[in-house]
XYZ file of C-alpha atoms in Angstrom:
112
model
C 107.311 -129.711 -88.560
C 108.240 -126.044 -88.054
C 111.432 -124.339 -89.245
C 112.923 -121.083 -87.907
C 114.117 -119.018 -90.741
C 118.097 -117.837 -90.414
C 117.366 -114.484 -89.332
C 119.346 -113.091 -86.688
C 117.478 -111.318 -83.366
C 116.513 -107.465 -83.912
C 115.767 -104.918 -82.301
C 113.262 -102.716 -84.138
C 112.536 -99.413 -81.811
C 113.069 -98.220 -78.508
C 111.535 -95.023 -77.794
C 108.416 -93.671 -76.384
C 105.200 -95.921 -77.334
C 103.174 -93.078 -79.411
C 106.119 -93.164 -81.650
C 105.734 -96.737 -81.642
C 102.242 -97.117 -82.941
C 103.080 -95.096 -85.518
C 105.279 -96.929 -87.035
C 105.424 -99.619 -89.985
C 108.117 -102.384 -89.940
C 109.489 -104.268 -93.361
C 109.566 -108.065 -92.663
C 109.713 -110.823 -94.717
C 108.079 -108.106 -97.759
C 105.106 -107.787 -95.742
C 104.330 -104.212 -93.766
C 103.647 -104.933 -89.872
C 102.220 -102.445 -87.456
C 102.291 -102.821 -83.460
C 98.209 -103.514 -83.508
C 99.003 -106.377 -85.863
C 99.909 -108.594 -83.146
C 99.609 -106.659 -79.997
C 96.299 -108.893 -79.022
C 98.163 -112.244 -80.057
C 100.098 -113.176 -77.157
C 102.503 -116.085 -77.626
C 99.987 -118.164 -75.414
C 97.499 -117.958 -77.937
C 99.678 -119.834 -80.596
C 99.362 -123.388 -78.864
C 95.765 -123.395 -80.037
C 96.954 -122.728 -83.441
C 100.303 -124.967 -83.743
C 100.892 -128.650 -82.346
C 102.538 -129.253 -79.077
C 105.939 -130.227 -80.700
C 106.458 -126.744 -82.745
C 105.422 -124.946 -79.732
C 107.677 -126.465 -77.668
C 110.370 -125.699 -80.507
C 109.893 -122.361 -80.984
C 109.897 -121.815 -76.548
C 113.429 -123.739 -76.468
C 114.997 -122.330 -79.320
C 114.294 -118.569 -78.157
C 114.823 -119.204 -74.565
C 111.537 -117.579 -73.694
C 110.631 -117.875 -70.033
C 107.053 -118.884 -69.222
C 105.437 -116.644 -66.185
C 102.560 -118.226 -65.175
C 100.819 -115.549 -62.998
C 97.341 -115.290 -63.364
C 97.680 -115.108 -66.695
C 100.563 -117.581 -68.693
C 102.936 -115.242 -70.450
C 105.673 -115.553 -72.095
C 108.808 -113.506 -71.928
C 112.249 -112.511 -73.781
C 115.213 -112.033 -72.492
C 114.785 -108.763 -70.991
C 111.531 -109.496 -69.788
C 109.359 -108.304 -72.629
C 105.986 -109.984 -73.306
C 106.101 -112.040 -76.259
C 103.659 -111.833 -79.322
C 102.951 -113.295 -82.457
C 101.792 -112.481 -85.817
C 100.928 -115.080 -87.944
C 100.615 -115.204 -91.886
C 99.719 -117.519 -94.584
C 102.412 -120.230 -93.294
C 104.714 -117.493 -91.416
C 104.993 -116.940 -88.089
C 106.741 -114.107 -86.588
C 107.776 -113.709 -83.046
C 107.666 -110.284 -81.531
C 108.771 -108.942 -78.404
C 107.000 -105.730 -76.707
C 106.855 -103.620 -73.394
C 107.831 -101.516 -71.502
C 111.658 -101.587 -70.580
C 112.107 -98.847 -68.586
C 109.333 -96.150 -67.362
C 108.366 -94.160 -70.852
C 110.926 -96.530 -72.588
C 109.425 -99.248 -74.843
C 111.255 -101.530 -76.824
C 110.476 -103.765 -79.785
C 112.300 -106.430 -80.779
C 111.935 -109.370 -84.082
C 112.717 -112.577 -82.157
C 112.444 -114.806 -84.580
C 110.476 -116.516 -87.654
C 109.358 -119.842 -88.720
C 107.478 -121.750 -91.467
């Protein structure tokens, strides 16, 4: 069974997106760049994860599922939802673009 780990939402940049890539993020003692988990859309995690957790972790966030052509997931403010996932971590991200040139990153959660 899967566990979210007290950690408390976050938002880690807003700013214009070349900024963005160039960044490195501290989490959990591990280093964490955007292209770490840009490609892993939340989606992708059900193939990874029983039904149960996944269902967990979609609840507990409140992420909204958009099924366009594509299923995505989203936060709050409508950011796509990613994941990066580690040994037995898993860390939610949150990415896009929030307002034209505006980009916004947020740490939405992470489990074990």
């Amino acid at each position: 069974m899967i566990r979210k780990n007290e950690i408390t939402r976050q938002k880690l940049f807003d700013g214009d997106e070349q900024e963005c890539l160039k960044e490195i993020f501290e989490i959990e003692n591990h280093k964490i760049k955007l292209i770490d988990f840009y490609n892993s859309p939340l989606r992708d995690l059900k193939k990874e994860i029983d039904d149960e957790s996944f269902e967990t972790i979609v609840r507990e966030n409140k992420f909204n599922v958009k099924n366009t052509f594509i299923e995505k997931y989203v936060s709050e403010e409508g950011l796509e939802v990613h994941y990066l996932k580690r040994n037995d971590v898993i860390c939610l991200f949150s990415y896009g673009e929030f307002q034209p040139g505006r980009y916004m990153l947020f740490l939405e959660g992470i489990y074990q």
